[in-house]
PDB file of C-alpha atoms in Angstrom:
ATOM      1  CA  MET A   1     124.246  38.678  83.369  1.00  0.00           C
ATOM      2  CA  GLY A   2     124.189  38.991  87.147  1.00  0.00           C
ATOM      3  CA  LYS A   3     122.387  41.496  89.302  1.00  0.00           C
ATOM      4  CA  THR A   4     123.078  45.222  89.221  1.00  0.00           C
ATOM      5  CA  LEU A   5     122.795  47.524  92.223  1.00  0.00           C
ATOM      6  CA  ILE A   6     122.092  51.177  91.454  1.00  0.00           C
ATOM      7  CA  VAL A   7     122.952  53.431  94.400  1.00  0.00           C
ATOM      8  CA  PHE A   8     121.634  56.994  94.306  1.00  0.00           C
ATOM      9  CA  ASP A   9     122.615  59.916  96.413  1.00  0.00           C
ATOM     10  CA  PHE A  10     119.520  62.136  96.482  1.00  0.00           C
ATOM     11  CA  ASP A  11     120.365  65.861  96.524  1.00  0.00           C
ATOM     12  CA  TRP A  12     121.782  67.097  93.200  1.00  0.00           C
ATOM     13  CA  SER A  13     121.916  63.452  92.079  1.00  0.00           C
ATOM     14  CA  PHE A  14     118.434  61.963  91.921  1.00  0.00           C
ATOM     15  CA  VAL A  15     116.806  65.396  92.179  1.00  0.00           C
ATOM     16  CA  ASP A  16     118.028  68.740  90.881  1.00  0.00           C
ATOM     17  CA  GLN A  17     118.118  70.565  94.205  1.00  0.00           C
ATOM     18  CA  ASP A  18     119.419  70.375  97.772  1.00  0.00           C
ATOM     19  CA  THR A  19     116.437  69.277  99.871  1.00  0.00           C
ATOM     20  CA  ASP A  20     117.800  70.798 103.090  1.00  0.00           C
ATOM     21  CA  ARG A  21     117.899  74.239 101.521  1.00  0.00           C
ATOM     22  CA  TRP A  22     114.900  73.959  99.227  1.00  0.00           C
ATOM     23  CA  VAL A  23     112.147  74.189 101.865  1.00  0.00           C
ATOM     24  CA  PHE A  24     113.564  77.443 103.210  1.00  0.00           C
ATOM     25  CA  GLU A  25     114.169  78.852  99.731  1.00  0.00           C
ATOM     26  CA  VAL A  26     110.514  78.247  98.874  1.00  0.00           C
ATOM     27  CA  LEU A  27     109.046  79.492 102.158  1.00  0.00           C
ATOM     28  CA  SER A  28     111.346  82.043 103.804  1.00  0.00           C
ATOM     29  CA  THR A  29     114.363  83.928 102.509  1.00  0.00           C
ATOM     30  CA  PRO A  30     115.382  85.132 106.027  1.00  0.00           C
ATOM     31  CA  LEU A  31     115.426  81.543 107.298  1.00  0.00           C
ATOM     32  CA  ARG A  32     117.324  80.406 104.214  1.00  0.00           C
ATOM     33  CA  ARG A  33     119.944  83.011 105.109  1.00  0.00           C
ATOM     34  CA  LEU A  34     119.909  81.891 108.740  1.00  0.00           C
ATOM     35  CA  LEU A  35     120.506  78.303 107.644  1.00  0.00           C
ATOM     36  CA  GLN A  36     123.517  79.438 105.641  1.00  0.00           C
ATOM     37  CA  THR A  37     124.854  81.460 108.573  1.00  0.00           C
ATOM     38  CA  ARG A  38     124.533  78.513 110.937  1.00  0.00           C
ATOM     39  CA  LYS A  39     126.163  76.186 108.434  1.00  0.00           C
ATOM     40  CA  SER A  40     129.121  78.532 108.007  1.00  0.00           C
ATOM     41  CA  ALA A  41     129.544  78.753 111.778  1.00  0.00           C
ATOM     42  CA  GLY A  42     130.081  74.987 111.909  1.00  0.00           C
ATOM     43  CA  THR A  43     132.075  72.969 109.415  1.00  0.00           C
ATOM     44  CA  GLY A  44     131.261  75.392 106.635  1.00  0.00           C
ATOM     45  CA  SER A  45     131.024  72.497 104.199  1.00  0.00           C
ATOM     46  CA  GLN A  46     127.471  71.134 104.338  1.00  0.00           C
ATOM     47  CA  CYS A  47     124.141  71.486 106.099  1.00  0.00           C
ATOM     48  CA  THR A  48     124.196  68.902 108.860  1.00  0.00           C
ATOM     49  CA  PRO A  49     120.940  67.399 110.201  1.00  0.00           C
ATOM     50  CA  ASP A  50     121.509  69.323 113.446  1.00  0.00           C
ATOM     51  CA  VAL A  51     121.504  72.680 111.662  1.00  0.00           C
ATOM     52  CA  VAL A  52     118.459  71.818 109.552  1.00  0.00           C
ATOM     53  CA  HIS A  53     116.633  70.577 112.659  1.00  0.00           C
ATOM     54  CA  GLU A  54     117.306  73.869 114.437  1.00  0.00           C
ATOM     55  CA  THR A  55     116.130  75.969 111.507  1.00  0.00           C
ATOM     56  CA  MET A  56     112.996  73.858 111.010  1.00  0.00           C
ATOM     57  CA  ALA A  57     112.064  74.798 114.580  1.00  0.00           C
ATOM     58  CA  ASP A  58     112.371  78.459 113.597  1.00  0.00           C
ATOM     59  CA  LEU A  59     110.185  77.811 110.560  1.00  0.00           C
ATOM     60  CA  ALA A  60     107.390  76.396 112.726  1.00  0.00           C
ATOM     61  CA  GLU A  61     107.719  79.233 115.231  1.00  0.00           C
ATOM     62  CA  ALA A  62     107.363  81.706 112.360  1.00  0.00           C
ATOM     63  CA  GLY A  63     103.916  80.239 111.653  1.00  0.00           C
ATOM     64  CA  PHE A  64     104.607  77.994 108.682  1.00  0.00           C
ATOM     65  CA  THR A  65     102.559  74.806 108.649  1.00  0.00           C
ATOM     66  CA  LYS A  66     103.256  71.156 107.990  1.00  0.00           C
ATOM     67  CA  GLU A  67     101.218  71.339 104.796  1.00  0.00           C
ATOM     68  CA  GLN A  68     103.281  74.272 103.520  1.00  0.00           C
ATOM     69  CA  VAL A  69     106.456  72.289 104.098  1.00  0.00           C
ATOM     70  CA  LEU A  70     105.005  69.266 102.291  1.00  0.00           C
ATOM     71  CA  ASP A  71     103.761  71.449  99.427  1.00  0.00           C
ATOM     72  CA  ALA A  72     107.270  72.891  99.052  1.00  0.00           C
ATOM     73  CA  LEU A  73     108.704  69.385  98.815  1.00  0.00           C
ATOM     74  CA  ARG A  74     106.116  68.337  96.254  1.00  0.00           C
ATOM     75  CA  ILE A  75     107.231  71.045  93.822  1.00  0.00           C
ATOM     76  CA  LEU A  76     110.910  70.158  94.076  1.00  0.00           C
ATOM     77  CA  PRO A  77     112.011  69.193  90.555  1.00  0.00           C
ATOM     78  CA  VAL A  78     112.718  65.623  89.515  1.00  0.00           C
ATOM     79  CA  HIS A  79     113.872  65.684  85.910  1.00  0.00           C
ATOM     80  CA  PRO A  80     111.603  63.729  83.528  1.00  0.00           C
ATOM     81  CA  ALA A  81     114.686  62.047  82.046  1.00  0.00           C
ATOM     82  CA  MET A  82     115.671  60.761  85.502  1.00  0.00           C
ATOM     83  CA  LYS A  83     112.235  59.236  85.953  1.00  0.00           C
ATOM     84  CA  ARG A  84     112.481  57.737  82.490  1.00  0.00           C
ATOM     85  CA  ALA A  85     115.966  56.403  83.224  1.00  0.00           C
ATOM     86  CA  VAL A  86     115.044  54.509  86.392  1.00  0.00           C
ATOM     87  CA  ARG A  87     111.686  53.280  85.146  1.00  0.00           C
ATOM     88  CA  GLY A  88     113.191  52.140  81.857  1.00  0.00           C
ATOM     89  CA  LEU A  89     116.010  50.247  83.548  1.00  0.00           C
ATOM     90  CA  LYS A  90     113.616  48.607  85.986  1.00  0.00           C
ATOM     91  CA  GLU A  91     111.279  47.570  83.196  1.00  0.00           C
ATOM     92  CA  ARG A  92     114.128  46.146  81.124  1.00  0.00           C
ATOM     93  CA  LYS A  93     116.047  44.289  83.851  1.00  0.00           C
ATOM     94  CA  GLY A  94     113.237  43.466  86.282  1.00  0.00           C
ATOM     95  CA  GLU A  95     114.483  41.563  89.312  1.00  0.00           C
ATOM     96  CA  ASP A  96     118.071  41.759  88.058  1.00  0.00           C
ATOM     97  CA  VAL A  97     118.311  45.412  89.113  1.00  0.00           C
ATOM     98  CA  GLU A  98     117.884  46.895  92.575  1.00  0.00           C
ATOM     99  CA  PHE A  99     117.845  50.554  93.577  1.00  0.00           C
ATOM    100  CA  LEU A 100     119.230  51.869  96.863  1.00  0.00           C
ATOM    101  CA  CYS A 101     118.987  55.466  98.111  1.00  0.00           C
ATOM    102  CA  LEU A 102     121.916  56.576 100.284  1.00  0.00           C
ATOM    103  CA  SER A 103     121.430  60.187 101.288  1.00  0.00           C
ATOM    104  CA  ASN A 104     122.205  62.799 103.920  1.00  0.00           C
ATOM    105  CA  SER A 105     118.686  64.245 103.536  1.00  0.00           C
ATOM    106  CA  ASN A 106     115.924  62.755 105.702  1.00  0.00           C
ATOM    107  CA  VAL A 107     113.131  60.236 105.446  1.00  0.00           C
ATOM    108  CA  VAL A 108     110.263  62.773 105.365  1.00  0.00           C
ATOM    109  CA  TYR A 109     111.800  64.889 102.615  1.00  0.00           C
ATOM    110  CA  ILE A 110     112.702  61.924 100.417  1.00  0.00           C
ATOM    111  CA  GLY A 111     109.492  60.003 101.056  1.00  0.00           C
ATOM    112  CA  THR A 112     107.286  63.002 100.264  1.00  0.00           C
ATOM    113  CA  ILE A 113     109.097  63.764  97.009  1.00  0.00           C
ATOM    114  CA  LEU A 114     109.107  60.165  95.799  1.00  0.00           C
ATOM    115  CA  LYS A 115     105.428  59.672  96.590  1.00  0.00           C
ATOM    116  CA  HIS A 116     104.454  62.837  94.729  1.00  0.00           C
ATOM    117  CA  HIS A 117     106.271  61.610  91.626  1.00  0.00           C
ATOM    118  CA  GLY A 118     104.914  58.066  91.835  1.00  0.00           C
ATOM    119  CA  LEU A 119     108.317  56.602  92.701  1.00  0.00           C
ATOM    120  CA  GLU A 120     107.680  55.489  96.274  1.00  0.00           C
ATOM    121  CA  ASP A 121     108.306  51.841  95.363  1.00  0.00           C
ATOM    122  CA  LEU A 122     111.538  52.431  93.430  1.00  0.00           C
ATOM    123  CA  PHE A 123     114.103  51.947  96.184  1.00  0.00           C
ATOM    124  CA  SER A 124     114.506  48.680  98.049  1.00  0.00           C
ATOM    125  CA  GLU A 125     115.762  50.743 100.981  1.00  0.00           C
ATOM    126  CA  ILE A 126     116.255  54.420 101.806  1.00  0.00           C
ATOM    127  CA  ILE A 127     119.251  54.951 104.064  1.00  0.00           C
ATOM    128  CA  THR A 128     119.078  58.485 105.388  1.00  0.00           C
ATOM    129  CA  ASN A 129     118.499  60.559 108.520  1.00  0.00           C
ATOM    130  CA  PRO A 130     115.349  60.007 110.611  1.00  0.00           C
ATOM    131  CA  ALA A 131     112.648  62.676 110.803  1.00  0.00           C
ATOM    132  CA  GLU A 132     109.168  62.931 112.305  1.00  0.00           C
ATOM    133  CA  TRP A 133     106.549  65.565 112.975  1.00  0.00           C
ATOM    134  CA  SER A 134     106.534  66.730 116.588  1.00  0.00           C
ATOM    135  CA  SER A 135     103.739  65.540 118.870  1.00  0.00           C
ATOM    136  CA  GLU A 136     103.931  68.852 120.734  1.00  0.00           C
ATOM    137  CA  ASN A 137     103.821  71.065 117.649  1.00  0.00           C
ATOM    138  CA  PRO A 138     102.436  69.230 114.593  1.00  0.00           C
ATOM    139  CA  ASN A 139     103.943  71.870 112.283  1.00  0.00           C
ATOM    140  CA  ARG A 140     107.489  71.227 113.458  1.00  0.00           C
ATOM    141  CA  LEU A 141     109.627  68.599 111.759  1.00  0.00           C
ATOM    142  CA  ASN A 142     112.237  67.060 114.041  1.00  0.00           C
ATOM    143  CA  ILE A 143     115.292  65.799 112.173  1.00  0.00           C
ATOM    144  CA  GLY A 144     117.811  63.442 113.723  1.00  0.00           C
ATOM    145  CA  ARG A 145     121.076  61.799 112.796  1.00  0.00           C
ATOM    146  CA  ARG A 146     121.440  58.428 111.111  1.00  0.00           C
ATOM    147  CA  LEU A 147     124.243  57.792 113.630  1.00  0.00           C
ATOM    148  CA  PRO A 148     123.090  59.476 116.854  1.00  0.00           C
ATOM    149  CA  ALA A 149     125.534  61.720 118.687  1.00  0.00           C
ATOM    150  CA  SER A 150     125.120  59.443 121.718  1.00  0.00           C
ATOM    151  CA  GLU A 151     126.736  56.525 119.871  1.00  0.00           C
ATOM    152  CA  PRO A 152     130.475  56.047 119.249  1.00  0.00           C
ATOM    153  CA  PRO A 153     131.733  57.934 116.171  1.00  0.00           C
ATOM    154  CA  HIS A 154     132.050  55.935 112.967  1.00  0.00           C
ATOM    155  CA  GLY A 155     135.770  56.658 112.618  1.00  0.00           C
ATOM    156  CA  CYS A 156     135.771  57.304 108.872  1.00  0.00           C
ATOM    157  CA  THR A 157     139.064  58.758 107.673  1.00  0.00           C
ATOM    158  CA  ILE A 158     137.793  59.665 104.192  1.00  0.00           C
ATOM    159  CA  GLY A 159     135.792  62.680 105.332  1.00  0.00           C
ATOM    160  CA  CYS A 160     132.185  61.584 105.921  1.00  0.00           C
ATOM    161  CA  LEU A 161     130.009  63.758 108.144  1.00  0.00           C
ATOM    162  CA  ALA A 162     129.558  62.752 111.781  1.00  0.00           C
ATOM    163  CA  ASN A 163     125.977  61.584 111.253  1.00  0.00           C
ATOM    164  CA  MET A 164     126.713  58.997 108.581  1.00  0.00           C
ATOM    165  CA  CYS A 165     129.582  57.150 106.918  1.00  0.00           C
ATOM    166  CA  LYS A 166     128.277  56.365 103.465  1.00  0.00           C
ATOM    167  CA  GLY A 167     131.015  53.810 102.864  1.00  0.00           C
ATOM    168  CA  ASP A 168     130.054  51.873 105.998  1.00  0.00           C
ATOM    169  CA  GLU A 169     126.385  52.060 105.031  1.00  0.00           C
ATOM    170  CA  LEU A 170     127.010  50.707 101.542  1.00  0.00           C
ATOM    171  CA  GLU A 171     129.153  47.848 102.840  1.00  0.00           C
ATOM    172  CA  ALA A 172     126.514  46.926 105.441  1.00  0.00           C
ATOM    173  CA  TYR A 173     123.793  46.923 102.796  1.00  0.00           C
ATOM    174  CA  LEU A 174     125.812  44.685 100.489  1.00  0.00           C
ATOM    175  CA  ALA A 175     126.609  42.302 103.355  1.00  0.00           C
ATOM    176  CA  LYS A 176     122.959  41.738 104.212  1.00  0.00           C
ATOM    177  CA  ARG A 177     122.083  41.240 100.527  1.00  0.00           C
ATOM    178  CA  GLY A 178     124.481  38.337 100.031  1.00  0.00           C
ATOM    179  CA  GLY A 179     127.792  40.186  99.897  1.00  0.00           C
ATOM    180  CA  ARG A 180     129.546  42.016  97.093  1.00  0.00           C
ATOM    181  CA  ASP A 181     129.936  38.825  95.046  1.00  0.00           C
ATOM    182  CA  ALA A 182     126.140  38.584  94.758  1.00  0.00           C
ATOM    183  CA  TRP A 183     126.258  41.577  92.408  1.00  0.00           C
ATOM    184  CA  ASP A 184     127.665  41.706  88.908  1.00  0.00           C
ATOM    185  CA  LYS A 185     128.013  45.484  89.080  1.00  0.00           C
ATOM    186  CA  VAL A 186     127.458  48.330  91.528  1.00  0.00           C
ATOM    187  CA  VAL A 187     126.668  51.719  90.019  1.00  0.00           C
ATOM    188  CA  TYR A 188     126.849  54.800  92.265  1.00  0.00           C
ATOM    189  CA  VAL A 189     125.258  58.097  91.199  1.00  0.00           C
ATOM    190  CA  GLY A 190     126.518  61.040  93.240  1.00  0.00           C
ATOM    191  CA  ASP A 191     127.833  64.561  93.400  1.00  0.00           C
ATOM    192  CA  GLY A 192     128.966  65.437  96.936  1.00  0.00           C
ATOM    193  CA  GLY A 193     132.209  65.076  98.845  1.00  0.00           C
ATOM    194  CA  ASN A 194     130.700  62.449 101.133  1.00  0.00           C
ATOM    195  CA  ASP A 195     129.973  60.271  98.090  1.00  0.00           C
ATOM    196  CA  PHE A 196     133.727  59.741  97.729  1.00  0.00           C
ATOM    197  CA  CYS A 197     133.889  57.248 100.621  1.00  0.00           C
ATOM    198  CA  PRO A 198     131.565  54.605  99.104  1.00  0.00           C
ATOM    199  CA  LEU A 199     133.312  54.950  95.731  1.00  0.00           C
ATOM    200  CA  VAL A 200     136.645  54.181  97.390  1.00  0.00           C
ATOM    201  CA  ARG A 201     135.226  50.884  98.670  1.00  0.00           C
ATOM    202  CA  MET A 202     133.852  49.754  95.318  1.00  0.00           C
ATOM    203  CA  LYS A 203     135.606  47.344  92.944  1.00  0.00           C
ATOM    204  CA  ALA A 204     137.118  47.471  89.491  1.00  0.00           C
ATOM    205  CA  GLY A 205     134.306  47.227  86.963  1.00  0.00           C
ATOM    206  CA  ASP A 206     131.869  49.133  89.162  1.00  0.00           C
ATOM    207  CA  TRP A 207     130.746  52.523  87.910  1.00  0.00           C
ATOM    208  CA  GLY A 208     130.824  55.927  89.552  1.00  0.00           C
ATOM    209  CA  LEU A 209     128.418  58.259  87.754  1.00  0.00           C
ATOM    210  CA  VAL A 210     129.850  61.571  88.911  1.00  0.00           C
ATOM    211  CA  ARG A 211     128.114  64.907  88.413  1.00  0.00           C
ATOM    212  CA  LYS A 212     130.594  67.088  86.584  1.00  0.00           C
ATOM    213  CA  GLY A 213     132.059  70.161  88.265  1.00  0.00           C
ATOM    214  CA  MET A 214     130.793  69.369  91.759  1.00  0.00           C
ATOM    215  CA  GLU A 215     132.598  68.362  94.940  1.00  0.00           C
ATOM    216  CA  LEU A 216     132.802  64.646  94.214  1.00  0.00           C
ATOM    217  CA  ASP A 217     134.324  65.366  90.811  1.00  0.00           C
ATOM    218  CA  GLU A 218     136.947  67.543  92.500  1.00  0.00           C
ATOM    219  CA  ARG A 219     137.786  64.950  95.164  1.00  0.00           C
ATOM    220  CA  ILE A 220     138.262  62.240  92.550  1.00  0.00           C
ATOM    221  CA  ARG A 221     140.565  64.495  90.568  1.00  0.00           C
ATOM    222  CA  GLU A 222     142.639  65.447  93.621  1.00  0.00           C
ATOM    223  CA  GLU A 223     142.536  62.246  95.710  1.00  0.00           C
ATOM    224  CA  GLY A 224     141.440  59.367  93.491  1.00  0.00           C
ATOM    225  CA  ASP A 225     144.903  58.133  92.564  1.00  0.00           C
ATOM    226  CA  LYS A 226     146.203  58.516  96.130  1.00  0.00           C
ATOM    227  CA  VAL A 227     143.543  56.196  97.570  1.00  0.00           C
ATOM    228  CA  GLY A 228     143.635  53.721  94.687  1.00  0.00           C
ATOM    229  CA  LEU A 229     140.142  54.411  93.350  1.00  0.00           C
ATOM    230  CA  LYS A 230     139.172  51.438  91.165  1.00  0.00           C
ATOM    231  CA  VAL A 231     135.741  52.345  89.782  1.00  0.00           C
ATOM    232  CA  VAL A 232     135.099  53.381  86.208  1.00  0.00           C
ATOM    233  CA  VAL A 233     134.308  57.105  86.472  1.00  0.00           C
ATOM    234  CA  LYS A 234     131.675  58.390  84.072  1.00  0.00           C
ATOM    235  CA  LYS A 235     130.807  62.101  84.149  1.00  0.00           C
ATOM    236  CA  TRP A 236     127.357  63.585  83.707  1.00  0.00           C
ATOM    237  CA  GLU A 237     125.751  67.013  83.902  1.00  0.00           C
ATOM    238  CA  GLN A 238     122.083  66.417  83.106  1.00  0.00           C
ATOM    239  CA  ALA A 239     119.631  63.585  83.777  1.00  0.00           C
ATOM    240  CA  TRP A 240     119.352  62.586  80.130  1.00  0.00           C
ATOM    241  CA  GLN A 241     122.969  61.443  80.326  1.00  0.00           C
ATOM    242  CA  ILE A 242     122.076  59.129  83.209  1.00  0.00           C
ATOM    243  CA  GLU A 243     119.447  57.619  80.951  1.00  0.00           C
ATOM    244  CA  GLU A 244     122.102  57.010  78.291  1.00  0.00           C
ATOM    245  CA  TYR A 245     124.425  55.323  80.779  1.00  0.00           C
ATOM    246  CA  PHE A 246     121.608  53.148  82.098  1.00  0.00           C
ATOM    247  CA  GLN A 247     120.891  51.971  78.569  1.00  0.00           C
ATOM    248  CA  GLU A 248     124.403  50.467  78.525  1.00  0.00           C
ATOM    249  CA  LEU A 249     123.624  48.227  81.516  1.00  0.00           C
TER     250      LEU A 249
END
């Protein structure tokens, strides 16, 4: 058997929450509502890093501290079955499996959550938006774009957000790891509409582990045949089903 690449989206895929929303839901209902209002005023489809960045500034100005933000992230749920699934697969396949995180969250959110759950060494790379604590106000988290607004747009026609084309990111990762032929199978675990683009670029025999009833599931149903989607689609609702699928690898 050759090598297997497991690609995880993070929000509602690896974890059972949306990290962009979670911090505000834990700390401030008014700011959670403000985030929603700002999101609706834009594309209306997803919290972009720009909107989260703006609302994190409001959170700091309201007196919330860095430690409160980190504490909120530490209590975000990671299902025990998901931990068991990834640890079990890694233990069984060793160097023949590699894990990649491809997410529209940010490096501080993901890094904090993984470290709290003892999973900081799971992913070979975390491809996400940059973030850092402000030097001027240590309680303010500045969140940027993976693809800065100052750079040329990525030109994706599948519907990725302006800050990141997940299909481009996956192809670039594969290229620097020896190309697609270096992998026996690519398995993508996702739920969101922007997870459709990388699935479109995957090959027959690859797996798309698609969270049932969410936006990715809908896009596959409505657009999969039109774009010639080749992956084997496997539906899941709860983390224990991911563990079952991983046991087949």
